[in-house]
mmCIF file of C-alpha atoms in Angstrom:
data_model
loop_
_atom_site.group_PDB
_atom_site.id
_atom_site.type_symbol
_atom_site.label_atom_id
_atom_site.label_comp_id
_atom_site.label_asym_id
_atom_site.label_seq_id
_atom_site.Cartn_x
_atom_site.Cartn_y
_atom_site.Cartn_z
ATOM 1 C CA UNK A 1 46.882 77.772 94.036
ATOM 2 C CA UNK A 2 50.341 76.416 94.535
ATOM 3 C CA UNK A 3 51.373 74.613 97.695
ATOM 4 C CA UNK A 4 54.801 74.568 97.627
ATOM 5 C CA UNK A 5 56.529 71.510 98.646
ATOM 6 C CA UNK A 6 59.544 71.952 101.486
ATOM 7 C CA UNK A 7 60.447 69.474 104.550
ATOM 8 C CA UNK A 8 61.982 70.779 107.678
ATOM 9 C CA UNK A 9 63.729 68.665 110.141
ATOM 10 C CA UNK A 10 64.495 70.041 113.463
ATOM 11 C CA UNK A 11 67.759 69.698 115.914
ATOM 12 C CA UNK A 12 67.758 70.016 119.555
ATOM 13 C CA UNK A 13 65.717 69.904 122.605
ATOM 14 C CA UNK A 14 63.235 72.748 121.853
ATOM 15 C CA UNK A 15 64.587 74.292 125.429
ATOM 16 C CA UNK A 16 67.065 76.238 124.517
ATOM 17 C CA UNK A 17 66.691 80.284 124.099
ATOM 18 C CA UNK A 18 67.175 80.723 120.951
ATOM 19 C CA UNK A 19 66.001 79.471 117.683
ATOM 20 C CA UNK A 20 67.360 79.205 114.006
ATOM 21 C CA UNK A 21 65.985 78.382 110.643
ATOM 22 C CA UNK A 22 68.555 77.033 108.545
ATOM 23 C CA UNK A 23 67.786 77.401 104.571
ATOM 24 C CA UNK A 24 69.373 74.813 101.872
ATOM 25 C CA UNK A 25 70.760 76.523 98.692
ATOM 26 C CA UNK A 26 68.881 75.412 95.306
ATOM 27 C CA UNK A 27 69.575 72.051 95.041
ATOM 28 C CA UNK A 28 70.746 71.126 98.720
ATOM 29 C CA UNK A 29 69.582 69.170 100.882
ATOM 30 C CA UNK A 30 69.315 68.759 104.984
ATOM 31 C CA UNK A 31 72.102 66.002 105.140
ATOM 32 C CA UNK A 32 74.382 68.515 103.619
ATOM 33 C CA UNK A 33 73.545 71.731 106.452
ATOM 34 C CA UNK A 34 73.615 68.730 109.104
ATOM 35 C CA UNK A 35 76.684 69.502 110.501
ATOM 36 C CA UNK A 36 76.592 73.057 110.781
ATOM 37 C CA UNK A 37 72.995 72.256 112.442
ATOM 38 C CA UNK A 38 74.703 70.631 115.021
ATOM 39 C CA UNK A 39 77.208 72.715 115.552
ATOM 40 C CA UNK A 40 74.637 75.186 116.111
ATOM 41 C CA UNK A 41 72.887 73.077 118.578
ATOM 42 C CA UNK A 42 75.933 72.301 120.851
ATOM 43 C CA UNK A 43 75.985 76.418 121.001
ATOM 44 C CA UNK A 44 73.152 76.646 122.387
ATOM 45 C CA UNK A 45 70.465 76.606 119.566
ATOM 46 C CA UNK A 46 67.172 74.880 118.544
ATOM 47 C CA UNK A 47 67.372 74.222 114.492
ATOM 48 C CA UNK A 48 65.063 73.468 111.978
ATOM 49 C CA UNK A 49 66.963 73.220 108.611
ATOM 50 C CA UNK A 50 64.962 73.271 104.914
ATOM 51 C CA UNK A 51 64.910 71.675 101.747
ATOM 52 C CA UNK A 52 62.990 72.571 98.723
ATOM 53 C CA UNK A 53 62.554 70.719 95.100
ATOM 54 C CA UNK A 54 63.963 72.264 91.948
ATOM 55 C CA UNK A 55 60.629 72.909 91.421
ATOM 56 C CA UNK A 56 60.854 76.266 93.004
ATOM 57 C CA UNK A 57 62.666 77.442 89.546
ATOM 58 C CA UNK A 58 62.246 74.491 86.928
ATOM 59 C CA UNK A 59 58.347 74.815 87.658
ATOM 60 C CA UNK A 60 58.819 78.028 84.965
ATOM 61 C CA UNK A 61 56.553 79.893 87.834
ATOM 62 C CA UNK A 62 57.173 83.017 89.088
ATOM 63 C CA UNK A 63 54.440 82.796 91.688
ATOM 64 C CA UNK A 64 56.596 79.739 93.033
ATOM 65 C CA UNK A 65 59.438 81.243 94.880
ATOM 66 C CA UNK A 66 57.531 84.217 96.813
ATOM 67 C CA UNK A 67 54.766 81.491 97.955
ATOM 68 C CA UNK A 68 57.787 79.079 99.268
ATOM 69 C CA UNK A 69 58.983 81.665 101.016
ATOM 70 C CA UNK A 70 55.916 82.617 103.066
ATOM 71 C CA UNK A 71 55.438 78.985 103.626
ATOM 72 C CA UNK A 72 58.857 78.130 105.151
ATOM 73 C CA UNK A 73 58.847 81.346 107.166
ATOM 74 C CA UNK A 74 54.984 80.440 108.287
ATOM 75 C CA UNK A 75 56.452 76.565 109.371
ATOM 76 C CA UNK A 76 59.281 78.592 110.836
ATOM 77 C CA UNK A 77 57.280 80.808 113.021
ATOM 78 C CA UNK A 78 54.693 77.965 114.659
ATOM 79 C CA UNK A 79 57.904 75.887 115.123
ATOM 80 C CA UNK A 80 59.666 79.099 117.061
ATOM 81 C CA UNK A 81 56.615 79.647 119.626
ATOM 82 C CA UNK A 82 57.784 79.201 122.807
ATOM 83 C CA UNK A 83 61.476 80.938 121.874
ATOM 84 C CA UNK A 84 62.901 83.883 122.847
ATOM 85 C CA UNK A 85 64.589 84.501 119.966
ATOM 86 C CA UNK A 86 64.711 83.786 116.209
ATOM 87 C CA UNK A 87 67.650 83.730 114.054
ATOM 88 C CA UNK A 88 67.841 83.118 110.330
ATOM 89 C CA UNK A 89 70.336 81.154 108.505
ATOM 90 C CA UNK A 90 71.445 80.145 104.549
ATOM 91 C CA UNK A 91 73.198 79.362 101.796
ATOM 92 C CA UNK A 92 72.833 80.455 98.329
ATOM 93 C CA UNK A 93 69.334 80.669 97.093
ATOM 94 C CA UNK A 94 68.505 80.006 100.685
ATOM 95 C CA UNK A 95 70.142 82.946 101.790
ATOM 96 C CA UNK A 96 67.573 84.879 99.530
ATOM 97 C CA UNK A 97 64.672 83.061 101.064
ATOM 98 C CA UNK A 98 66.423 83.255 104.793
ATOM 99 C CA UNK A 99 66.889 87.584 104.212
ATOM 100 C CA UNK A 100 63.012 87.621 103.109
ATOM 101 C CA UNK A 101 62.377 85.536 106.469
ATOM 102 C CA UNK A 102 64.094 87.861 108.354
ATOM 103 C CA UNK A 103 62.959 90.949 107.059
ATOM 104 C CA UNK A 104 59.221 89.585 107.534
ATOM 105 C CA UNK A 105 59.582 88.482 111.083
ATOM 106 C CA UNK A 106 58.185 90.335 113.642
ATOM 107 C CA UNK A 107 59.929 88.970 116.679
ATOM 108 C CA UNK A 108 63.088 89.819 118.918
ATOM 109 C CA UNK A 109 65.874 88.320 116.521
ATOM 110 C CA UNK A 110 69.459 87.374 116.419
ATOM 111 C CA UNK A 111 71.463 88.889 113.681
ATOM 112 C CA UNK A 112 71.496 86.287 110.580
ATOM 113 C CA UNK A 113 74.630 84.188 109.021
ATOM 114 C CA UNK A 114 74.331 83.879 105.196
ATOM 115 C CA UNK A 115 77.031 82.413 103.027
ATOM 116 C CA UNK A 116 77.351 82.324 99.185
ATOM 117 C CA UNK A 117 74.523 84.373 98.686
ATOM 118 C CA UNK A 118 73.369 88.200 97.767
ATOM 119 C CA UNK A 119 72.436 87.829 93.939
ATOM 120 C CA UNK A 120 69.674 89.081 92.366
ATOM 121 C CA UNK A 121 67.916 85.623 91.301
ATOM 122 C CA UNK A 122 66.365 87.415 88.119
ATOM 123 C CA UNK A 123 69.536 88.386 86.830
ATOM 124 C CA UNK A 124 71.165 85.058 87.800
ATOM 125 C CA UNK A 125 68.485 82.741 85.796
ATOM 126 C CA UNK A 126 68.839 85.527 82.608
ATOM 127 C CA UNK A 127 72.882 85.737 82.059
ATOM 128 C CA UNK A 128 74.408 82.871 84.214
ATOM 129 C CA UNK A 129 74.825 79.827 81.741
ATOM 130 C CA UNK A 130 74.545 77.580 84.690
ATOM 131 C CA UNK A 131 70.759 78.360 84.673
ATOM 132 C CA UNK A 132 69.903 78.030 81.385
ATOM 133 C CA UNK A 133 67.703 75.249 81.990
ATOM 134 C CA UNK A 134 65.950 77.594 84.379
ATOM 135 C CA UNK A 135 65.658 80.473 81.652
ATOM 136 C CA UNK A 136 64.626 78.012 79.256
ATOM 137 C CA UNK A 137 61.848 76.465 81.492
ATOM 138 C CA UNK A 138 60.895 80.466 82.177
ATOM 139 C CA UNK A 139 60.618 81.117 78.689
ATOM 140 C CA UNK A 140 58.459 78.357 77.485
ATOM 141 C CA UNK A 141 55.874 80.330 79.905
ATOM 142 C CA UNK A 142 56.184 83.527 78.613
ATOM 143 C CA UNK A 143 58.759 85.106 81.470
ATOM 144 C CA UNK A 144 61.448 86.939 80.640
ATOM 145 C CA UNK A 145 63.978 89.017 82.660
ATOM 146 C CA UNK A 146 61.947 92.053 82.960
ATOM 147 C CA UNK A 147 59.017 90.038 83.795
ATOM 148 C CA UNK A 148 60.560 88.579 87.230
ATOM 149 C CA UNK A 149 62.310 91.592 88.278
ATOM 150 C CA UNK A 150 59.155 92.910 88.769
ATOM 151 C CA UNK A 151 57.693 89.991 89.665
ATOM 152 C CA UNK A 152 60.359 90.275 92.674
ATOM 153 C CA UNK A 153 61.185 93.363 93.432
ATOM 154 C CA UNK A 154 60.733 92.713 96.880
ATOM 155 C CA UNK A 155 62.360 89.862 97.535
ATOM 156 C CA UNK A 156 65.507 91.904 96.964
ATOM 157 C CA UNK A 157 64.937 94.088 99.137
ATOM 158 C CA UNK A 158 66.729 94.620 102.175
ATOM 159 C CA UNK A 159 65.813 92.936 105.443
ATOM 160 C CA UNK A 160 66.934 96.209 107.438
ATOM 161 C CA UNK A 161 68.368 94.523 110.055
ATOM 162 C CA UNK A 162 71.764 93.192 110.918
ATOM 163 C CA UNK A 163 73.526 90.004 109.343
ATOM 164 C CA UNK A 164 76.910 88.352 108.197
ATOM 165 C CA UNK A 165 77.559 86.818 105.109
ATOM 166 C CA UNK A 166 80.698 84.922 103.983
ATOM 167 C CA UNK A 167 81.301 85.253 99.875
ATOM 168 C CA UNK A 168 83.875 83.497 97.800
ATOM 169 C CA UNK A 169 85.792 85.898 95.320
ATOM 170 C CA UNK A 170 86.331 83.247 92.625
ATOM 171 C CA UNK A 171 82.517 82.233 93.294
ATOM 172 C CA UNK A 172 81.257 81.893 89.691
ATOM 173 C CA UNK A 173 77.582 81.678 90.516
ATOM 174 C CA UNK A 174 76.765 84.296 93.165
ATOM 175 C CA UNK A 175 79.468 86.706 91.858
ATOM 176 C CA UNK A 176 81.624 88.300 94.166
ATOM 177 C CA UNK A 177 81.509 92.047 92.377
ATOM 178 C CA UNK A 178 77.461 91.741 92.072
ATOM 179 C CA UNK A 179 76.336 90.573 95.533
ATOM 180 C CA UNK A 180 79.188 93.087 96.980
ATOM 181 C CA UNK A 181 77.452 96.001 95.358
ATOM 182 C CA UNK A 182 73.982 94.902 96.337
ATOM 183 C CA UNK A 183 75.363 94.631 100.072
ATOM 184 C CA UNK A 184 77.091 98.039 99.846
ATOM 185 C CA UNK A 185 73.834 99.763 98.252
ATOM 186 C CA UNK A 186 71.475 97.869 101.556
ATOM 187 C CA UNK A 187 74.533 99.507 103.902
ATOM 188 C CA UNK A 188 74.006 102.773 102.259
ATOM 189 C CA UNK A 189 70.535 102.131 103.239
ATOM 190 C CA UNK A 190 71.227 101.201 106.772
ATOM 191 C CA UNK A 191 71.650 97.891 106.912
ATOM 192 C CA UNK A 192 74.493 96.516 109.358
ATOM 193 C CA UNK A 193 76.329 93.923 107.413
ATOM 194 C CA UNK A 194 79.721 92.010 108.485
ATOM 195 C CA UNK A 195 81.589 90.375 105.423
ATOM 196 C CA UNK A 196 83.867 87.512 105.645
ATOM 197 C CA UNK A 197 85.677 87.834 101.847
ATOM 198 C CA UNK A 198 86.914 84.229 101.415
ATOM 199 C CA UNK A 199 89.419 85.460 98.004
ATOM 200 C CA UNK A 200 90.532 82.303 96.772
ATOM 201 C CA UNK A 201 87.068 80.565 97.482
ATOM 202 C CA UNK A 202 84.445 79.703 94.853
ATOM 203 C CA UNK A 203 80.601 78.826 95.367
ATOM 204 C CA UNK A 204 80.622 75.249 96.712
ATOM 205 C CA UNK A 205 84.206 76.284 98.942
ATOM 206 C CA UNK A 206 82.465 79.177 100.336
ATOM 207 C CA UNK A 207 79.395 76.843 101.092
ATOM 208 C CA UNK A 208 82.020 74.068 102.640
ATOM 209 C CA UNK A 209 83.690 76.948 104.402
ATOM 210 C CA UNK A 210 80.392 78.621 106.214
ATOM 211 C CA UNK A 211 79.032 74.861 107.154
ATOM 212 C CA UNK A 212 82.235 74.655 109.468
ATOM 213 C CA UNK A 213 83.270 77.685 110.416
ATOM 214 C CA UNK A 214 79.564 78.354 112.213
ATOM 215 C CA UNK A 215 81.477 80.075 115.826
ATOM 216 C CA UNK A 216 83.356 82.655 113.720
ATOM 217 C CA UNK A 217 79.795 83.564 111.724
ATOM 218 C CA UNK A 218 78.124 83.749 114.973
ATOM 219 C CA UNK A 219 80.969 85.882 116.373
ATOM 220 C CA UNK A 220 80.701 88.802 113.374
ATOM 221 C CA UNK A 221 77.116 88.092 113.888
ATOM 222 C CA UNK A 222 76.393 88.908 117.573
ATOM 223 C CA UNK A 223 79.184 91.877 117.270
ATOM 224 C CA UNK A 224 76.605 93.919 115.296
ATOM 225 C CA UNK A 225 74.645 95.866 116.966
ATOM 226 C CA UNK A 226 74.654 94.727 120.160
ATOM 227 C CA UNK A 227 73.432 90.966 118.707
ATOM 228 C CA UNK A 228 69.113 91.555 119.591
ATOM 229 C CA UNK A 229 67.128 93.209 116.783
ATOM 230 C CA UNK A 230 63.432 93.758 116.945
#
């Protein structure tokens, strides 16, 4: 049984009304969401940002990801008692992990703020050369493309609730064309999304961008919908 490994460090006083998770992309860490994490805080918000190993892809497991992502969303949801509400955050891969969060939770909730995200990660570890570590590692146990999508189908499903993302059009990882088309199909679906098209940005400027430019995300964010979801 795997136990994946995360650590969560949390921002705040614990009093305030609302609460956010705040997920790393792969490969980041909670010194680099710090700022935006406080930012967040002097607007009002508990935080409790996340960091993950490699693992979570290099492991060659497909079980991996889907069992991270219950545990950071379980942490998530002891850590919220006491809140009114919940609101997800993240970047890249942690987007993907934040949008599963958010779909799962139960609670009153804030709309989310994503950045740099909105790829399918099956696709992404098959045909982006950046991850061919990650395919390789895959492959030596027997997983190819077909085998994770279906493996995680639902992780790319839509959370069916509201959220704004910030993308970078010369983002060479999470491609601007791809993760705009998976957007418009959840919109098409029902989904309330706000998009902040950063056209000269690519993945680590849109990242950069999103950690401090957290009021305007929270302003597209609360404008949808009213701002409370159940």
């Amino acid at each position: 049984m795997i136990k994946p490994d995360f650590r969560p460090m949390e921002y705040g006083n614990g009093d305030n009304y609302v609460i956010t998770s705040f997920v790393a992309g792969y490969g980041g860490t909670i010194q680099s969401m710090e700022p935006a994490a406080l930012r967040l805080v002097e607007l009002g918000h508990d935080v409790v940002t996340y960091e993950y190993p490699k693992d979570v892809l290099m492991s060659g497991d497909p079980n991996y990801l889907p069992f991270l992502i219950d545990a950071i969303h379980d942490n998530f949801m002891v850590k919220a008692a006491g809140h009114t509400l919940r609101r997800q955050a993240g970047v890249s891969m942690g987007m993907g992990i934040a949008l599963n969060m958010q779909r799962r939770t139960q609670e009153p909730q804030r709309p989310a703020i994503y950045a740099a995200g909105g790829s399918n990660v099956a696709r992404l570890i098959a045909k982006n050369p950046l991850f061919r570590p990650v395919r390789r590692a895959f492959k030596q146990k027997g997983h190819d493309y077909q085998g994770l999508q279906e493996r995680w189908t639902e992780l790319h499903e839509s959370p069916h609730l509201p959220f704004a993302v910030a993308l970078g059009g010369l983002d060479y990882i999470v491609r601007y064309r791809e993760a705009s088309r998976a957007l418009k199909q959840w919109e098409r679906r029902g989904t309330t999304i706000s998009k902040k098209v950063l056209p000269l940005k690519g993945h680590k400027g849109t990242v950069e961008w999103y950690r401090h430019n957290i009021p305007e995300m929270l302003h597209m964010a609360d404008n949808l919908a009213g701002g409370t979801t159940v």
